[in-house]
PDB file of C-alpha atoms in Angstrom:
ATOM      1  CA  MET X  23     -10.276   3.145  -1.794  1.00 82.00           C
ATOM      2  CA  LYS X  24     -10.992  -0.387  -0.630  1.00 87.00           C
ATOM      3  CA  THR X  25      -8.438  -0.472   2.212  1.00 85.00           C
ATOM      4  CA  GLU X  26      -7.667   2.626   4.262  1.00 82.00           C
ATOM      5  CA  PRO X  27      -4.029   3.098   5.300  1.00 79.00           C
ATOM      6  CA  GLU X  28      -3.641   2.157   8.943  1.00 78.00           C
ATOM      7  CA  TYR X  29      -0.373   2.369  10.812  1.00 71.00           C
ATOM      8  CA  ALA X  30       1.311  -1.023  11.421  1.00 72.00           C
ATOM      9  CA  GLN X  31      -1.641  -2.882   9.886  1.00 81.00           C
ATOM     10  CA  ASN X  32      -1.117  -2.421   6.163  1.00 85.00           C
ATOM     11  CA  THR X  33       1.263  -0.764   3.768  1.00 86.00           C
ATOM     12  CA  ILE X  34       1.235   1.664   0.880  1.00 88.00           C
ATOM     13  CA  THR X  35       3.412   0.158  -1.816  1.00 90.00           C
ATOM     14  CA  GLY X  36       4.496   1.657  -5.115  1.00 92.00           C
ATOM     15  CA  VAL X  37       5.121  -0.813  -7.930  1.00 94.00           C
ATOM     16  CA  ARG X  38       6.737  -0.227 -11.281  1.00 94.00           C
ATOM     17  CA  PHE X  39       5.858  -3.162 -13.519  1.00 95.00           C
ATOM     18  CA  ARG X  40       6.109  -3.330 -17.291  1.00 94.00           C
ATOM     19  CA  GLY X  41       6.686   0.414 -17.504  1.00 95.00           C
ATOM     20  CA  THR X  42       3.687   1.414 -15.377  1.00 94.00           C
ATOM     21  CA  PHE X  43       3.797   2.784 -11.827  1.00 94.00           C
ATOM     22  CA  CYS X  44       0.869   1.972  -9.522  1.00 94.00           C
ATOM     23  CA  GLU X  45       0.258   2.283  -5.790  1.00 93.00           C
ATOM     24  CA  TYR X  46      -1.561  -0.208  -3.598  1.00 94.00           C
ATOM     25  CA  VAL X  47      -2.796  -0.271   0.000  1.00 92.00           C
ATOM     26  CA  THR X  48      -2.657  -3.869   1.187  1.00 91.00           C
ATOM     27  CA  GLU X  49      -1.772  -6.148   4.038  1.00 87.00           C
ATOM     28  CA  ARG X  50       1.954  -5.763   4.505  1.00 85.00           C
ATOM     29  CA  GLU X  51       2.535  -9.522   4.466  1.00 85.00           C
ATOM     30  CA  TYR X  52       1.560  -9.686   0.773  1.00 87.00           C
ATOM     31  CA  TRP X  53       4.889  -8.100  -0.155  1.00 87.00           C
ATOM     32  CA  PHE X  54       7.310 -10.534   1.466  1.00 83.00           C
ATOM     33  CA  LEU X  55       9.263 -11.633  -1.586  1.00 79.00           C
ATOM     34  CA  ASN X  56      10.590 -15.133  -2.109  1.00 75.00           C
ATOM     35  CA  VAL X  57       8.862 -16.347   1.035  1.00 76.00           C
ATOM     36  CA  GLU X  58       6.306 -19.127   0.913  1.00 76.00           C
ATOM     37  CA  MET X  59       2.904 -17.809   1.890  1.00 77.00           C
ATOM     38  CA  GLU X  60      -0.306 -19.766   1.535  1.00 74.00           C
ATOM     39  CA  GLU X  61      -2.715 -16.841   1.917  1.00 81.00           C
ATOM     40  CA  ARG X  62      -1.443 -14.822  -1.056  1.00 86.00           C
ATOM     41  CA  PHE X  63      -4.104 -15.784  -3.606  1.00 88.00           C
ATOM     42  CA  GLY X  64      -2.520 -19.183  -4.133  1.00 87.00           C
ATOM     43  CA  ILE X  65       0.804 -17.609  -5.087  1.00 88.00           C
ATOM     44  CA  GLU X  66       3.315 -19.250  -2.797  1.00 85.00           C
ATOM     45  CA  ILE X  67       6.354 -17.189  -3.780  1.00 86.00           C
ATOM     46  CA  LEU X  68       6.138 -13.635  -5.119  1.00 86.00           C
ATOM     47  CA  ASN X  69       8.844 -12.922  -7.667  1.00 87.00           C
ATOM     48  CA  GLU X  70       9.251 -11.659 -11.238  1.00 89.00           C
ATOM     49  CA  GLU X  71       7.618 -14.821 -12.595  1.00 92.00           C
ATOM     50  CA  THR X  72       4.456 -14.449 -10.497  1.00 92.00           C
ATOM     51  CA  ALA X  73       4.201 -10.636 -10.395  1.00 94.00           C
ATOM     52  CA  ALA X  74       1.578 -10.281 -13.156  1.00 96.00           C
ATOM     53  CA  GLU X  75      -0.736 -12.819 -11.522  1.00 95.00           C
ATOM     54  CA  PHE X  76      -0.262 -11.193  -8.098  1.00 94.00           C
ATOM     55  CA  LEU X  77      -0.938  -7.656  -9.336  1.00 96.00           C
ATOM     56  CA  GLN X  78      -4.076  -8.873 -11.082  1.00 96.00           C
ATOM     57  CA  ALA X  79      -5.244 -10.465  -7.809  1.00 94.00           C
ATOM     58  CA  ILE X  80      -4.792  -7.203  -5.857  1.00 94.00           C
ATOM     59  CA  GLN X  81      -6.176  -4.902  -8.534  1.00 96.00           C
ATOM     60  CA  ASP X  82      -9.035  -3.852  -6.201  1.00 95.00           C
ATOM     61  CA  GLU X  83      -6.411  -2.529  -3.751  1.00 95.00           C
ATOM     62  CA  ARG X  84      -4.945  -0.102  -6.294  1.00 96.00           C
ATOM     63  CA  VAL X  85      -5.162   3.566  -5.291  1.00 94.00           C
ATOM     64  CA  THR X  86      -4.527   6.869  -6.978  1.00 92.00           C
ATOM     65  CA  ALA X  87      -2.253   9.641  -5.763  1.00 88.00           C
ATOM     66  CA  ALA X  88      -5.368  11.784  -5.286  1.00 90.00           C
ATOM     67  CA  GLU X  89      -6.899   9.185  -2.954  1.00 91.00           C
ATOM     68  CA  LEU X  90      -3.725   9.075  -0.868  1.00 85.00           C
ATOM     69  CA  GLN X  91      -3.549  12.864  -0.752  1.00 84.00           C
ATOM     70  CA  ASP X  92      -7.160  12.958   0.427  1.00 86.00           C
ATOM     71  CA  CYS X  93      -6.267  10.519   3.236  1.00 82.00           C
ATOM     72  CA  LEU X  94      -3.489  12.881   4.306  1.00 79.00           C
ATOM     73  CA  TYR X  95      -5.864  15.838   4.150  1.00 81.00           C
ATOM     74  CA  GLN X  96      -8.426  14.024   6.319  1.00 81.00           C
ATOM     75  CA  PHE X  97      -5.707  13.025   8.784  1.00 76.00           C
ATOM     76  CA  ARG X  98      -4.535  16.632   8.957  1.00 76.00           C
ATOM     77  CA  LYS X  99      -8.077  17.823   9.719  1.00 80.00           C
ATOM     78  CA  GLN X 100      -8.355  15.292  12.541  1.00 78.00           C
ATOM     79  CA  HIS X 101      -4.882  16.065  13.944  1.00 71.00           C
ATOM     80  CA  PRO X 102      -4.258  19.786  13.358  1.00 74.00           C
ATOM     81  CA  ASP X 103      -1.454  19.962  15.924  1.00 72.00           C
ATOM     82  CA  GLY X 104       0.927  17.624  17.622  1.00 65.00           C
ATOM     83  CA  ASP X 105       3.437  14.913  17.043  1.00 66.00           C
ATOM     84  CA  ALA X 106       1.201  12.679  14.921  1.00 64.00           C
ATOM     85  CA  TRP X 107       1.204  15.167  12.043  1.00 57.00           C
ATOM     86  CA  VAL X 108       4.975  15.706  12.259  1.00 60.00           C
ATOM     87  CA  GLU X 109       5.522  11.941  12.071  1.00 61.00           C
ATOM     88  CA  VAL X 110       3.299  11.630   9.007  1.00 60.00           C
ATOM     89  CA  CYS X 111       5.138  14.466   7.248  1.00 57.00           C
ATOM     90  CA  THR X 112       8.468  12.777   7.982  1.00 52.00           C
ATOM     91  CA  VAL X 113       7.431   9.334   6.820  1.00 53.00           C
ATOM     92  CA  ILE X 114       5.566  10.183   3.614  1.00 58.00           C
ATOM     93  CA  PRO X 115       6.699  13.537   2.257  1.00 47.00           C
ATOM     94  CA  CYS X 116       5.943  12.394  -1.299  1.00 52.00           C
ATOM     95  CA  GLY X 117       2.228  12.578  -0.444  1.00 50.00           C
ATOM     96  CA  PHE X 118       2.435  16.318  -0.675  1.00 44.00           C
TER      97      PHE X 118
END
């Protein structure tokens, strides 16, 4: 995994494109649709016409479900008790 999930710094995004579902961990700003953004690999506006080019540009950020589950497992080992674990379970139950 190139980018580790980090609260409020990046996002885990699921994308269904051309019949395939993939997950990515990226900077959250990459996903602002229909907003001009200079630092998005030269793609000013992300929409259905630029999606293929964008997904190709972030291909290195693609992650598997197993990688995300391992992140949750490692987080659980580091935080065996307390509110942090409860918050994670509430926010991303699909990781289990």
